[in-house]
Coordinates of C-alpha atoms in Angstrom, one line a residue:
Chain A
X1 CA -51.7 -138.7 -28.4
X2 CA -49.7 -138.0 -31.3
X3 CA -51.4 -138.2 -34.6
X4 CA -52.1 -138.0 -38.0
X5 CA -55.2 -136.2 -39.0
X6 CA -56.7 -136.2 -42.5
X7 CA -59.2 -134.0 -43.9
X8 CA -61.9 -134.3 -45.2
X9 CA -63.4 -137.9 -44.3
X10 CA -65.5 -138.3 -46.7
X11 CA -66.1 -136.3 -50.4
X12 CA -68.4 -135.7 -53.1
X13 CA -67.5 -134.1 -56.4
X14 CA -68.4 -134.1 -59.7
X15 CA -66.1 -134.8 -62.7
X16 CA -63.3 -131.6 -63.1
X17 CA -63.7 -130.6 -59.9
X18 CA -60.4 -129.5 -58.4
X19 CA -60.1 -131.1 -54.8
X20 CA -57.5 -130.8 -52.1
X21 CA -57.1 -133.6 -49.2
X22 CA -55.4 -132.5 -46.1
X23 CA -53.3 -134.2 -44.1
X24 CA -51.1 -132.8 -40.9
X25 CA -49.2 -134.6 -37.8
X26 CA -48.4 -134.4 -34.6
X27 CA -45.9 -137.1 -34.6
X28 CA -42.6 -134.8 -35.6
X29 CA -41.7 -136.7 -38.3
X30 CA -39.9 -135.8 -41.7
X31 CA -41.5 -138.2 -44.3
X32 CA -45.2 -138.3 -45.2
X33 CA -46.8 -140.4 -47.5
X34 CA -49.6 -140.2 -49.7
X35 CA -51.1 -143.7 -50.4
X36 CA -54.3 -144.9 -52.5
X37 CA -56.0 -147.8 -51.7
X38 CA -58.5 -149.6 -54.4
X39 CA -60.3 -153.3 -53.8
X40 CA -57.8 -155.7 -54.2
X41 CA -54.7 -153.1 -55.1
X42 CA -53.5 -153.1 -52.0
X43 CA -52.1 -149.3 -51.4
X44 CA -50.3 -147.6 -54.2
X45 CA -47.7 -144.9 -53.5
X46 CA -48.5 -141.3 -55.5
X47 CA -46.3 -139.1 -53.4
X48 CA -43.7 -138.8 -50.5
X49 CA -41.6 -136.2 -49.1
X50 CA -39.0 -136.1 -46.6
X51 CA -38.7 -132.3 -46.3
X52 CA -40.7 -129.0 -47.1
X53 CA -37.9 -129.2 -49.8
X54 CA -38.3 -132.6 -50.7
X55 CA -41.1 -134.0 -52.8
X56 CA -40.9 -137.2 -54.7
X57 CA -43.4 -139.2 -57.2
X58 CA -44.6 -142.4 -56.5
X59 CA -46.1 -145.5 -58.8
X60 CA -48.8 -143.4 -59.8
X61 CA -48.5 -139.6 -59.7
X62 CA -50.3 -138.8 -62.8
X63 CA -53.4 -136.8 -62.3
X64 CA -52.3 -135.7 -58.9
X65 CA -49.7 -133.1 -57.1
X66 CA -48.7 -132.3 -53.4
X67 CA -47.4 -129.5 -51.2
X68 CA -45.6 -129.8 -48.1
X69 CA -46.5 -126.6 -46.3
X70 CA -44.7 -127.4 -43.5
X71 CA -43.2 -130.3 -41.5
X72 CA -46.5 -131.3 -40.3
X73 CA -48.5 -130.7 -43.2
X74 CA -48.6 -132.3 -46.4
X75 CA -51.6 -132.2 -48.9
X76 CA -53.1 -134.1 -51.9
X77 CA -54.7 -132.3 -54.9
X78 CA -56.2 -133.4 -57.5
X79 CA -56.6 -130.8 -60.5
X80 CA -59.2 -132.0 -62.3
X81 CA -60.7 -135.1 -61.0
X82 CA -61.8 -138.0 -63.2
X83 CA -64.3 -141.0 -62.2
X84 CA -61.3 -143.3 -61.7
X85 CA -59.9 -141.2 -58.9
X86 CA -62.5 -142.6 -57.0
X87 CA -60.7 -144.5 -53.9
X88 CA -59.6 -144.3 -50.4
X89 CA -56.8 -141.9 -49.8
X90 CA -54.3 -141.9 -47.0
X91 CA -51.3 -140.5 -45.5
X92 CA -48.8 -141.6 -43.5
X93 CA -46.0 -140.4 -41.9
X94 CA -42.4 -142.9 -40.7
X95 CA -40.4 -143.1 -38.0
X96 CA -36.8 -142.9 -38.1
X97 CA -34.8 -145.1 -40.3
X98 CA -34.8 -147.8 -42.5
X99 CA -37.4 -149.9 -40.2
X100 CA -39.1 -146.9 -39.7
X101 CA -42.8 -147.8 -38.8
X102 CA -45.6 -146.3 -41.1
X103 CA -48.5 -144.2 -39.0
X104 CA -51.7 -143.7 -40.9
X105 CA -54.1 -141.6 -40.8
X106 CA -58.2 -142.6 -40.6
X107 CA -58.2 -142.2 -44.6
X108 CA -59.8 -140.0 -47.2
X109 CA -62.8 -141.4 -49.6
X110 CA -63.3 -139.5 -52.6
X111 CA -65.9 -140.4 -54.5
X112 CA -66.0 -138.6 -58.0
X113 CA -69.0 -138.8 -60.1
Chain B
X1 CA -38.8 -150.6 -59.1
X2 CA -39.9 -153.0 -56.5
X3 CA -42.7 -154.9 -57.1
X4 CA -44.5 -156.8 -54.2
X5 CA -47.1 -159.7 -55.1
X6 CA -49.5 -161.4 -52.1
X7 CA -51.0 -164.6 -51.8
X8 CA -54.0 -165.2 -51.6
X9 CA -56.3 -162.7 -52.2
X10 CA -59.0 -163.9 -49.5
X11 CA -58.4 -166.6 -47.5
X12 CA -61.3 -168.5 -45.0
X13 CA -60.1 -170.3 -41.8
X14 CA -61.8 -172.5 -38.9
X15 CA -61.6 -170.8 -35.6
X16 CA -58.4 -172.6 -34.1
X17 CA -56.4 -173.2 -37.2
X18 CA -53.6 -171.4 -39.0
X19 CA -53.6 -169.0 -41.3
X20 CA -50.8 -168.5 -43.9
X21 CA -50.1 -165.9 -46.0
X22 CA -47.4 -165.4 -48.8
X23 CA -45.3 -162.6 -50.7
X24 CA -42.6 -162.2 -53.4
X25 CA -40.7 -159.7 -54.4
X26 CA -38.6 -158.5 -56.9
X27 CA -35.3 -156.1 -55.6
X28 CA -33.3 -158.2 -54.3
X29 CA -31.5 -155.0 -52.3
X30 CA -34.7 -154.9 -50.5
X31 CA -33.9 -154.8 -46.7
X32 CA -37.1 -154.4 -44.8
X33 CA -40.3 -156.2 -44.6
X34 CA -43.3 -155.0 -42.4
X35 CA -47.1 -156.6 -42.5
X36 CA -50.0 -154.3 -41.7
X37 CA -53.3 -155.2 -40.6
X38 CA -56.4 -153.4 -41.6
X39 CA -59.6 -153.8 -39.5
X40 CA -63.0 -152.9 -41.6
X41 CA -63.3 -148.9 -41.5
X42 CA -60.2 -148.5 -40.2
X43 CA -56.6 -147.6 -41.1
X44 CA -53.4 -150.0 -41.6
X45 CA -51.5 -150.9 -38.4
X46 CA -48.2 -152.3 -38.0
X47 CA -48.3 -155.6 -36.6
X48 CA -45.3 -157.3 -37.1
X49 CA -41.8 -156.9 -39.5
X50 CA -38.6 -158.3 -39.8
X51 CA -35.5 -157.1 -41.4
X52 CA -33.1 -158.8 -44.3
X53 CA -30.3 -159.9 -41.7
X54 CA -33.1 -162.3 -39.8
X55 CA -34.7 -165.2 -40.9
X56 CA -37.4 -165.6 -38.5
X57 CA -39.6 -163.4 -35.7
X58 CA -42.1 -164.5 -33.2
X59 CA -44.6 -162.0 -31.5
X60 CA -47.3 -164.4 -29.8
X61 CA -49.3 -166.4 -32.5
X62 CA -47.8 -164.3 -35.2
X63 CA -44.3 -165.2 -37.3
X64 CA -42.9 -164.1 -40.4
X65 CA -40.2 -165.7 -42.1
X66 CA -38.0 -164.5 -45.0
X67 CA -35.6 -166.5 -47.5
X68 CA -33.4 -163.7 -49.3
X69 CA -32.5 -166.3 -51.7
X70 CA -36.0 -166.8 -52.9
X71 CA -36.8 -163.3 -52.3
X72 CA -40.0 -164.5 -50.4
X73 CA -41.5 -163.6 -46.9
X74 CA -44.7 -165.4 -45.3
X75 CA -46.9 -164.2 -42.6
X76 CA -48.0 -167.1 -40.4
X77 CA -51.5 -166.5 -37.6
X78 CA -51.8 -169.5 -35.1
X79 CA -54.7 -170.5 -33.1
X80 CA -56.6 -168.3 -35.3
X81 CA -59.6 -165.8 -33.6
X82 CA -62.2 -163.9 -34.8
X83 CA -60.5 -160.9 -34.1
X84 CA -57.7 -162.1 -36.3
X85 CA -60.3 -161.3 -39.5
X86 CA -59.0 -158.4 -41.6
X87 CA -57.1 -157.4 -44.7
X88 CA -52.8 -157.9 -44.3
X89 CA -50.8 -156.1 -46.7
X90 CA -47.0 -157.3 -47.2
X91 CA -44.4 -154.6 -47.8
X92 CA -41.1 -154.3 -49.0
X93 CA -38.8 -151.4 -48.2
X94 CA -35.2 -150.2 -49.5
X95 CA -34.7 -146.8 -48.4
X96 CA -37.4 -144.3 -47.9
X97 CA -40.1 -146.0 -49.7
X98 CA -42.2 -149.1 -48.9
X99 CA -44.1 -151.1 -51.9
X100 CA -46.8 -153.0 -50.9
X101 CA -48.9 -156.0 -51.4
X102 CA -52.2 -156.8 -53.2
X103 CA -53.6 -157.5 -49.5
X104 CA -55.1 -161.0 -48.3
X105 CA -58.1 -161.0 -46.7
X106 CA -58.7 -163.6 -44.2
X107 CA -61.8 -164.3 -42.4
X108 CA -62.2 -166.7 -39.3
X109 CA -64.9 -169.1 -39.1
X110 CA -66.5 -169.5 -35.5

């Protein structure tokens, strides 16, 4: 089944820690997503890309950056992480077009401490 | 840029009855409007959407309705069941980027 994997599950770190979250898919799509999700925040865009090329801030890029290594791979990194980075972090890729459906993957929590 | 608010926040319903839920936004040139469930533990899925040029779509016991003029879409669950208990996220989308929702989390009552 085509998919979209995130790595790690689960994290640890202390404060200032630099951590990377990976994402890749199988799903051959052009845009990936990076999305946070907080109690009662719903999920809050902090970057998408529609090519290798391509890379575009979302409501709340500060404190974070991506790559796009590839088509299928897109990854989160956070350069110095703070307490209130804290969160569940996933990424999605869409379909086709302006209804284009979003896949997610199984989500990232970062816990910083 | 678009800005997407959801009510309510949580929202309990008897086994059998409907559940409503509610969402604004702001960008009028919005065009697209998808709702997501979240299951406990596990990631958003796409259960139903509907785009500007319709006013209504039925899939089973779900609906969602949208008046442009308003600038207001509402998620309606019939004949709730306890599998229906989760977290729904609104979305708006113009273009390659969908805002969403606060999130409502509704729980059935058996």
């Amino acid at each position: 089944d085509a998919d979209v994997t995130q790595t790690p599950r689960n994290r640890i770190t202390k404060t200032g820690k630099r951590i990377m979250l990976e994402c890749s898919q199988t799903k051959g799509h052009d845009r990936m997503y990076w999305y946070r999700q907080d109690p009662g925040l719903g999920l809050q865009l902090i970057y998408y890309s529609f090519d290798v090329k391509d890379i575009n801030k979302g409501e709340i890029s500060d404190g974070y950056s991506v790559s796009r290594q590839a088509q299928a791979k897109f990854s989160l990194s956070l350069e110095s992480a703070i307490p209130n980075q804290t969160a569940l972090y996933f990424c999605a890729t869409r379909g086709q077009g302006a209804s284009g459906e979003l896949f997610f993957g199984e989500g990232s929590r970062l816990t910083v401490l | 840029g678009e800005n997407v608010e959801q009510h309510p926040s949580t929202l309990s319903v008897q086994e059998g009855d409907s559940a409503v839920i509610k969402c604004t936004y702001s960008d009028s040139a919005s065009n697209y409007f998808p709702w997501y469930k979240q299951e406990l533990g596990k990631r958003p899925q796409l259960i139903i959407d509907i785009r500007s040029n319709v006013g209504e779509k039925k899939d089973q016991r779900i609906a969602v309705t949208l008046n442009k003029t308003a600038k207001h879409f509402s998620l309606h669950i019939t004949e709730t069941q306890p599998e229906d208990s989760a977290v729904y996220f609104c979305a708006a989308s113009l273009g390659n980027k969908l805002t969403f929702g606060g999130g409502t989390r509704v729980l059935v009552k058996p």
